[in-house]
């Protein structure tokens, strides 16, 4: 018997429903697979349903069940449609979908795509589904939040010169601050729902497979040191199933939290700032509302 937390520690999840975003590949796919294996009913929310269906076919759902639904978390319209169509309780929402260091692109909502996918998506989807959620919101961040900066004057990335690295770091810091304020609001309203943050260390997935040049070369070189993709999903599974305090930050226990088995870690000081978290929430809500008004008036 080892004290390392693995999928064998997952409880029986029969009768529980989880939504996993970005579930067609990588950590989201593994998370969906393990939840279904533990008996849960899993909705794989994916941007490409064909790819999602193909991935779902390889999941053994004899214990639980798997359903694939279309959701583009970088689109506020897609999130609104998904939220409006949902009925029934959700045990846990897993905000997993993410992109990293992609070429510059602005979404239909006028938001830089990494910020739209990694931060505005979790914010808007969580708010849209919150009335249905009974137990957890787990949002997947990154140790790179430590290099991020809160940019309240330019949350959508319209004003500054695009830097693919810092756009990612900023979006992952914002997700942590979002979790701080979400937890505060949940507690204030007397809700039993808990908001958690998980990070996979550095896991062997497709996240940076498009990156070439020196960064791509270094990533290739580092592969033997990285977390296996299966282990990268463990912090998420731990965060959604273990009885830990709201707003816990769960990541691998190894050196530098790069690989290993999940345990509660400490995020950066900047990611634990309640006043900044509240200001970020208000600024984001104002932007999301404004985008909706713009869309309605066109
Ligand atoms: N791997 C790591 O080392 C690492 C480290 C820190 C944090 N993370 C975080 O872990 C999460 C999972 O990443 P991963 O490593 O598993 O990468 P991945 O293999 O690239 O998987 C990411 C998934 O997100 C989906 N996705 C991207 N944009 C989407 C959108 N607009 N709407 C819906 N789904 C979307 C992708 O869809 P397609 O399948 O259609 O491409 C893909 O299935 C991300 O939030 C990432 O930032 C990963």
Short mmCIF file of C-alpha atoms and ligand atoms in Angstrom, two decimals:
data_model
loop_
_atom_site.label_atom_id
_atom_site.label_comp_id
_atom_site.label_asym_id
_atom_site.label_seq_id
_atom_site.Cartn_x
_atom_site.Cartn_y
_atom_site.Cartn_z
CA UNK A 1 0.00 0.00 0.00
CA UNK A 2 1.42 3.39 -0.98
CA UNK A 3 0.45 6.81 0.41
CA UNK A 4 0.47 8.24 -3.11
CA UNK A 5 -2.98 9.30 -4.30
CA UNK A 6 -4.01 7.50 -7.50
CA UNK A 7 -7.23 6.81 -9.41
CA UNK A 8 -7.72 3.84 -7.08
CA UNK A 9 -8.55 6.39 -4.38
CA UNK A 10 -11.56 7.69 -6.30
CA UNK A 11 -14.80 6.86 -4.49
CA UNK A 12 -17.79 5.25 -6.17
CA UNK A 13 -19.21 8.08 -8.30
CA UNK A 14 -22.41 6.32 -9.41
CA UNK A 15 -25.29 8.77 -9.76
CA UNK A 16 -22.98 11.81 -9.96
CA UNK A 17 -22.76 14.03 -13.03
CA UNK A 18 -19.62 15.83 -14.19
CA UNK A 19 -19.07 18.20 -17.10
CA UNK A 20 -15.49 18.21 -18.42
CA UNK A 21 -14.54 20.92 -20.93
CA UNK A 22 -11.85 20.24 -23.51
CA UNK A 23 -12.46 16.52 -23.06
CA UNK A 24 -11.50 15.32 -26.55
CA UNK A 25 -7.78 15.04 -25.75
CA UNK A 26 -5.11 15.24 -23.07
CA UNK A 27 -5.96 15.73 -19.43
CA UNK A 28 -9.67 16.31 -20.11
CA UNK A 29 -9.99 12.99 -21.89
CA UNK A 30 -8.16 11.13 -19.11
CA UNK A 31 -10.29 12.88 -16.47
CA UNK A 32 -13.46 11.83 -18.33
CA UNK A 33 -12.21 8.25 -18.66
CA UNK A 34 -11.44 7.90 -14.95
CA UNK A 35 -14.70 9.53 -13.84
CA UNK A 36 -16.69 7.12 -16.02
CA UNK A 37 -14.62 4.21 -14.71
CA UNK A 38 -15.62 5.25 -11.17
CA UNK A 39 -19.28 5.13 -12.22
CA UNK A 40 -20.02 8.79 -12.96
CA UNK A 41 -22.20 10.18 -15.72
CA UNK A 42 -19.78 12.32 -17.74
CA UNK A 43 -20.57 15.03 -20.26
CA UNK A 44 -17.56 15.61 -22.49
CA UNK A 45 -17.94 19.23 -23.60
CA UNK A 46 -15.82 19.57 -26.73
CA UNK A 47 -15.34 22.12 -29.50
CA UNK A 48 -15.26 19.43 -32.22
CA UNK A 49 -18.00 16.79 -31.61
CA UNK A 50 -16.56 14.41 -34.25
CA UNK A 51 -13.22 14.36 -32.46
CA UNK A 52 -15.06 14.05 -29.13
CA UNK A 53 -17.11 11.08 -30.33
CA UNK A 54 -13.99 9.32 -31.64
CA UNK A 55 -12.25 9.86 -28.30
CA UNK A 56 -15.32 8.76 -26.32
CA UNK A 57 -15.45 5.45 -28.19
CA UNK A 58 -12.26 4.37 -26.44
CA UNK A 59 -13.69 4.97 -22.98
CA UNK A 60 -15.11 2.03 -21.07
CA UNK A 61 -18.47 3.33 -19.84
CA UNK A 62 -19.88 0.08 -18.48
CA UNK A 63 -19.87 1.54 -14.94
CA UNK A 64 -20.92 5.12 -15.68
CA UNK A 65 -21.99 6.88 -18.87
CA UNK A 66 -20.46 9.20 -21.48
CA UNK A 67 -22.21 11.85 -23.52
CA UNK A 68 -20.50 14.22 -25.96
CA UNK A 69 -21.81 17.78 -26.30
CA UNK A 70 -20.56 20.68 -28.39
CA UNK A 71 -19.10 23.65 -26.48
CA UNK A 72 -16.58 26.24 -27.59
CA UNK A 73 -15.40 27.84 -24.36
CA UNK A 74 -13.77 30.73 -26.26
CA UNK A 75 -17.22 31.86 -27.43
CA UNK A 76 -19.61 33.60 -25.05
CA UNK A 77 -22.50 32.74 -27.40
CA UNK A 78 -21.61 29.03 -27.29
CA UNK A 79 -21.41 29.17 -23.47
CA UNK A 80 -24.77 30.92 -23.20
CA UNK A 81 -26.41 28.35 -25.49
CA UNK A 82 -24.87 25.46 -23.49
CA UNK A 83 -26.02 27.00 -20.19
CA UNK A 84 -29.52 27.71 -21.46
CA UNK A 85 -29.97 24.15 -22.75
CA UNK A 86 -28.79 22.49 -19.52
CA UNK A 87 -31.25 21.00 -17.05
CA UNK A 88 -30.63 18.81 -14.02
CA UNK A 89 -28.02 18.73 -11.27
CA UNK A 90 -24.28 18.86 -11.98
CA UNK A 91 -22.08 17.38 -9.25
CA UNK A 92 -18.98 19.02 -10.64
CA UNK A 93 -17.90 21.32 -13.44
CA UNK A 94 -14.32 20.81 -14.64
CA UNK A 95 -12.99 23.90 -16.43
CA UNK A 96 -10.19 22.05 -18.20
CA UNK A 97 -10.14 23.31 -21.81
CA UNK A 98 -7.09 25.41 -22.57
CA UNK A 99 -4.69 26.61 -25.22
CA UNK A 100 -1.08 27.79 -24.89
CA UNK A 101 1.20 30.04 -26.90
CA UNK A 102 -1.01 30.06 -29.98
CA UNK A 103 -0.57 32.64 -32.76
CA UNK A 104 -2.42 35.88 -32.18
CA UNK A 105 -6.18 35.65 -32.75
CA UNK A 106 -9.11 37.69 -31.53
CA UNK A 107 -12.42 35.89 -30.96
CA UNK A 108 -15.83 37.03 -32.24
CA UNK A 109 -16.31 38.62 -28.81
CA UNK A 110 -13.23 40.78 -29.33
CA UNK A 111 -11.09 38.93 -26.76
CA UNK A 112 -7.55 37.63 -27.37
CA UNK A 113 -7.96 33.86 -27.80
CA UNK A 114 -5.83 32.57 -24.88
CA UNK A 115 -7.59 34.97 -22.50
CA UNK A 116 -10.97 34.02 -24.02
CA UNK A 117 -10.38 30.25 -23.72
CA UNK A 118 -8.41 30.01 -20.49
CA UNK A 119 -10.08 32.71 -18.42
CA UNK A 120 -13.28 34.26 -19.82
CA UNK A 121 -14.55 30.76 -20.72
CA UNK A 122 -14.32 29.35 -17.17
CA UNK A 123 -15.75 32.59 -15.74
CA UNK A 124 -18.77 32.70 -18.05
CA UNK A 125 -19.44 28.94 -18.05
CA UNK A 126 -19.27 28.65 -14.26
CA UNK A 127 -21.68 31.55 -13.85
CA UNK A 128 -24.03 30.11 -16.46
CA UNK A 129 -24.12 26.67 -14.78
CA UNK A 130 -23.76 27.65 -11.10
CA UNK A 131 -27.48 27.27 -10.27
CA UNK A 132 -27.18 23.58 -11.25
CA UNK A 133 -23.86 22.77 -9.53
CA UNK A 134 -24.13 20.87 -6.25
CA UNK A 135 -20.57 20.08 -5.17
CA UNK A 136 -17.48 21.38 -7.04
CA UNK A 137 -16.05 23.70 -9.60
CA UNK A 138 -12.51 22.63 -10.54
CA UNK A 139 -10.60 24.98 -12.82
CA UNK A 140 -7.29 23.88 -14.32
CA UNK A 141 -4.51 26.43 -13.98
CA UNK A 142 -0.74 26.20 -14.24
CA UNK A 143 2.42 26.88 -12.26
CA UNK A 144 3.02 29.53 -14.92
CA UNK A 145 0.45 31.70 -13.14
CA UNK A 146 3.50 32.75 -11.12
CA UNK A 147 4.76 34.68 -14.14
CA UNK A 148 1.38 36.25 -14.86
CA UNK A 149 0.23 39.79 -14.15
CA UNK A 150 -3.23 41.07 -13.41
CA UNK A 151 -4.04 43.62 -16.13
CA UNK A 152 -7.30 45.16 -15.03
CA UNK A 153 -6.88 47.96 -17.58
CA UNK A 154 -6.64 45.50 -20.50
CA UNK A 155 -8.30 42.19 -19.59
CA UNK A 156 -9.26 41.37 -23.15
CA UNK A 157 -5.71 41.96 -24.44
CA UNK A 158 -6.85 44.58 -26.98
CA UNK A 159 -4.47 47.33 -25.89
CA UNK A 160 -1.10 45.65 -25.43
CA UNK A 161 1.31 44.06 -27.90
CA UNK A 162 0.66 40.30 -28.05
CA UNK A 163 3.16 38.09 -26.28
CA UNK A 164 2.02 34.42 -26.53
CA UNK A 165 3.92 33.38 -23.39
CA UNK A 166 2.67 36.13 -21.09
CA UNK A 167 -0.87 35.94 -22.49
CA UNK A 168 -0.94 32.34 -21.23
CA UNK A 169 0.60 33.20 -17.84
CA UNK A 170 -1.82 36.11 -17.32
CA UNK A 171 -4.85 33.95 -18.17
CA UNK A 172 -3.77 31.28 -15.66
CA UNK A 173 -3.25 33.86 -12.89
CA UNK A 174 -6.72 35.24 -13.59
CA UNK A 175 -8.25 31.77 -13.23
CA UNK A 176 -6.74 31.47 -9.75
CA UNK A 177 -8.07 34.88 -8.73
CA UNK A 178 -11.45 33.89 -10.16
CA UNK A 179 -11.44 30.85 -7.87
CA UNK A 180 -10.66 33.03 -4.81
CA UNK A 181 -13.62 35.31 -5.45
CA UNK A 182 -15.93 32.47 -6.47
CA UNK A 183 -15.20 30.68 -3.18
CA UNK A 184 -15.82 33.89 -1.22
CA UNK A 185 -19.17 34.40 -2.94
CA UNK A 186 -20.18 30.77 -2.43
CA UNK A 187 -19.39 30.95 1.29
CA UNK A 188 -21.18 34.28 1.67
CA UNK A 189 -24.32 32.86 0.10
CA UNK A 190 -24.18 29.76 2.33
CA UNK A 191 -23.59 27.44 -0.64
CA UNK A 192 -22.05 24.00 -0.07
CA UNK A 193 -20.31 24.18 -3.47
CA UNK A 194 -16.52 24.45 -3.34
CA UNK A 195 -14.25 26.05 -5.91
CA UNK A 196 -10.88 24.33 -6.49
CA UNK A 197 -7.84 24.87 -8.64
CA UNK A 198 -5.78 22.00 -10.06
CA UNK A 199 -2.56 22.10 -12.03
CA UNK A 200 -1.04 19.10 -13.84
CA UNK A 201 2.64 19.99 -13.43
CA UNK A 202 4.19 19.73 -16.88
CA UNK A 203 2.40 16.84 -18.54
CA UNK A 204 3.01 15.09 -21.86
CA UNK A 205 -0.04 16.26 -23.83
CA UNK A 206 -0.70 18.12 -27.09
CA UNK A 207 -0.79 21.54 -25.40
CA UNK A 208 2.42 22.85 -26.99
CA UNK A 209 2.76 20.39 -29.88
CA UNK A 210 2.27 23.30 -32.34
CA UNK A 211 5.19 25.28 -30.89
CA UNK A 212 8.35 25.16 -32.98
CA UNK A 213 11.72 26.90 -32.70
CA UNK A 214 13.84 26.83 -29.55
CA UNK A 215 10.81 26.39 -27.24
CA UNK A 216 9.64 23.33 -29.20
CA UNK A 217 13.16 21.89 -29.22
CA UNK A 218 13.55 22.42 -25.45
CA UNK A 219 10.16 20.83 -24.85
CA UNK A 220 11.21 17.76 -26.86
CA UNK A 221 14.44 17.52 -24.91
CA UNK A 222 12.63 17.76 -21.55
CA UNK A 223 10.14 14.96 -22.27
CA UNK A 224 11.79 12.29 -20.03
CA UNK A 225 11.53 14.68 -17.04
CA UNK A 226 7.85 15.51 -17.48
CA UNK A 227 4.70 14.15 -15.87
CA UNK A 228 2.91 11.34 -17.67
CA UNK A 229 -0.43 12.59 -19.04
CA UNK A 230 -2.29 10.12 -16.79
CA UNK A 231 -0.59 11.62 -13.74
CA UNK A 232 -1.37 15.11 -15.04
CA UNK A 233 -5.07 14.37 -14.56
CA UNK A 234 -4.65 13.24 -10.94
CA UNK A 235 -4.72 16.76 -9.38
CA UNK A 236 -8.06 17.41 -11.11
CA UNK A 237 -9.50 14.08 -9.91
CA UNK A 238 -8.20 14.71 -6.38
CA UNK A 239 -9.63 18.25 -6.33
CA UNK A 240 -13.08 17.10 -7.38
CA UNK A 241 -13.33 14.14 -5.02
CA UNK A 242 -11.33 14.75 -1.83
CA UNK A 243 -12.73 16.55 1.22
CA UNK A 244 -10.39 19.55 1.15
CA UNK A 245 -11.08 23.23 1.87
CA UNK A 246 -12.57 25.41 -0.83
CA UNK A 247 -10.06 27.23 -3.01
CA UNK A 248 -7.36 24.58 -2.51
CA UNK A 249 -4.60 24.57 -5.14
CA UNK A 250 -3.76 20.95 -6.01
CA UNK A 251 -0.67 19.91 -7.96
CA UNK A 252 2.01 17.22 -8.23
CA UNK A 253 4.17 16.54 -5.17
CA UNK A 254 7.50 16.19 -7.00
CA UNK A 255 10.39 18.65 -7.35
CA UNK A 256 9.11 22.01 -8.60
CA UNK A 257 5.61 20.45 -8.73
CA UNK A 258 6.50 19.28 -12.28
CA UNK A 259 5.52 15.65 -11.82
CA UNK A 260 4.28 13.17 -9.26
CA UNK A 261 1.14 12.60 -7.26
CA UNK A 262 -1.39 15.18 -6.11
CA UNK A 263 -1.30 17.14 -2.92
CA UNK A 264 -2.46 20.58 -1.81
CA UNK A 265 0.18 23.18 -2.76
CA UNK A 266 0.56 26.92 -2.30
CA UNK A 267 -0.09 29.29 -5.20
CA UNK A 268 1.75 32.59 -5.58
CA UNK A 269 0.92 35.50 -3.27
CA UNK A 270 -0.45 37.43 -6.22
CA UNK A 271 -2.96 34.64 -6.78
CA UNK A 272 -4.33 34.86 -3.23
CA UNK A 273 -5.17 38.56 -3.12
CA UNK A 274 -8.87 38.92 -2.12
CA UNK A 275 -9.26 42.59 -3.14
CA UNK A 276 -7.68 42.01 -6.55
CA UNK A 277 -9.81 38.90 -6.99
CA UNK A 278 -12.98 40.91 -6.28
CA UNK A 279 -11.89 43.70 -8.66
CA UNK A 280 -11.14 41.15 -11.38
CA UNK A 281 -14.57 39.54 -10.96
CA UNK A 282 -16.36 42.91 -11.27
CA UNK A 283 -14.31 43.97 -14.29
CA UNK A 284 -14.86 40.61 -16.03
CA UNK A 285 -18.60 40.60 -15.34
CA UNK A 286 -18.84 44.11 -16.80
CA UNK A 287 -17.02 43.01 -19.96
CA UNK A 288 -19.13 39.85 -20.36
CA UNK A 289 -22.31 41.91 -19.94
CA UNK A 290 -21.04 44.52 -22.39
CA UNK A 291 -20.22 41.85 -25.00
CA UNK A 292 -23.73 40.49 -24.65
CA UNK A 293 -25.23 44.00 -25.14
CA UNK A 294 -23.06 44.53 -28.22
CA UNK A 295 -24.19 41.23 -29.68
CA UNK A 296 -27.86 41.98 -29.01
CA UNK A 297 -27.62 45.41 -30.59
CA UNK A 298 -26.03 44.17 -33.83
N1 LIG B 1 0.04 19.77 -20.22
C1 LIG B 1 0.59 20.56 -19.32
O1 LIG B 1 1.78 20.45 -19.02
C2 LIG B 1 -0.20 21.63 -18.64
C3 LIG B 1 0.43 22.41 -17.67
C4 LIG B 1 -0.30 23.36 -17.00
C5 LIG B 1 -1.64 23.53 -17.27
N2 LIG B 1 -2.23 22.78 -18.24
C6 LIG B 1 -3.64 23.00 -18.51
O2 LIG B 1 -4.32 21.77 -18.55
C7 LIG B 1 -5.50 21.91 -19.35
C8 LIG B 1 -5.58 20.74 -20.34
O3 LIG B 1 -4.52 20.86 -21.27
P1 LIG B 1 -3.80 19.59 -21.90
O4 LIG B 1 -2.41 19.61 -21.42
O5 LIG B 1 -4.61 18.38 -21.74
O6 LIG B 1 -3.73 20.05 -23.44
P2 LIG B 1 -4.36 19.42 -24.75
O7 LIG B 1 -3.94 18.01 -24.91
O8 LIG B 1 -4.01 20.39 -25.84
O9 LIG B 1 -5.93 19.45 -24.47
C9 LIG B 1 -6.61 20.66 -24.39
C10 LIG B 1 -8.06 20.41 -24.77
O10 LIG B 1 -8.75 21.67 -24.71
C11 LIG B 1 -9.59 21.75 -25.83
N3 LIG B 1 -9.91 23.11 -26.20
C12 LIG B 1 -9.07 24.10 -26.61
N4 LIG B 1 -9.77 25.20 -26.91
C13 LIG B 1 -11.07 24.91 -26.70
C14 LIG B 1 -12.28 25.63 -26.82
N5 LIG B 1 -12.29 26.89 -27.27
N6 LIG B 1 -13.44 25.03 -26.49
C15 LIG B 1 -13.45 23.75 -26.05
N7 LIG B 1 -12.35 23.00 -25.93
C16 LIG B 1 -11.17 23.58 -26.24
C17 LIG B 1 -8.81 21.06 -26.95
O11 LIG B 1 -9.71 20.74 -27.97
P3 LIG B 1 -9.26 19.96 -29.30
O12 LIG B 1 -9.13 18.54 -28.88
O13 LIG B 1 -10.38 20.22 -30.24
O14 LIG B 1 -7.95 20.57 -29.73
C18 LIG B 1 -8.22 19.88 -26.19
O15 LIG B 1 -9.11 18.79 -26.20
C19 LIG B 1 -5.39 23.28 -20.02
O16 LIG B 1 -6.18 24.21 -19.32
C20 LIG B 1 -3.92 23.63 -19.87
O17 LIG B 1 -3.69 25.02 -19.85
C21 LIG B 1 -1.55 21.83 -18.92
#
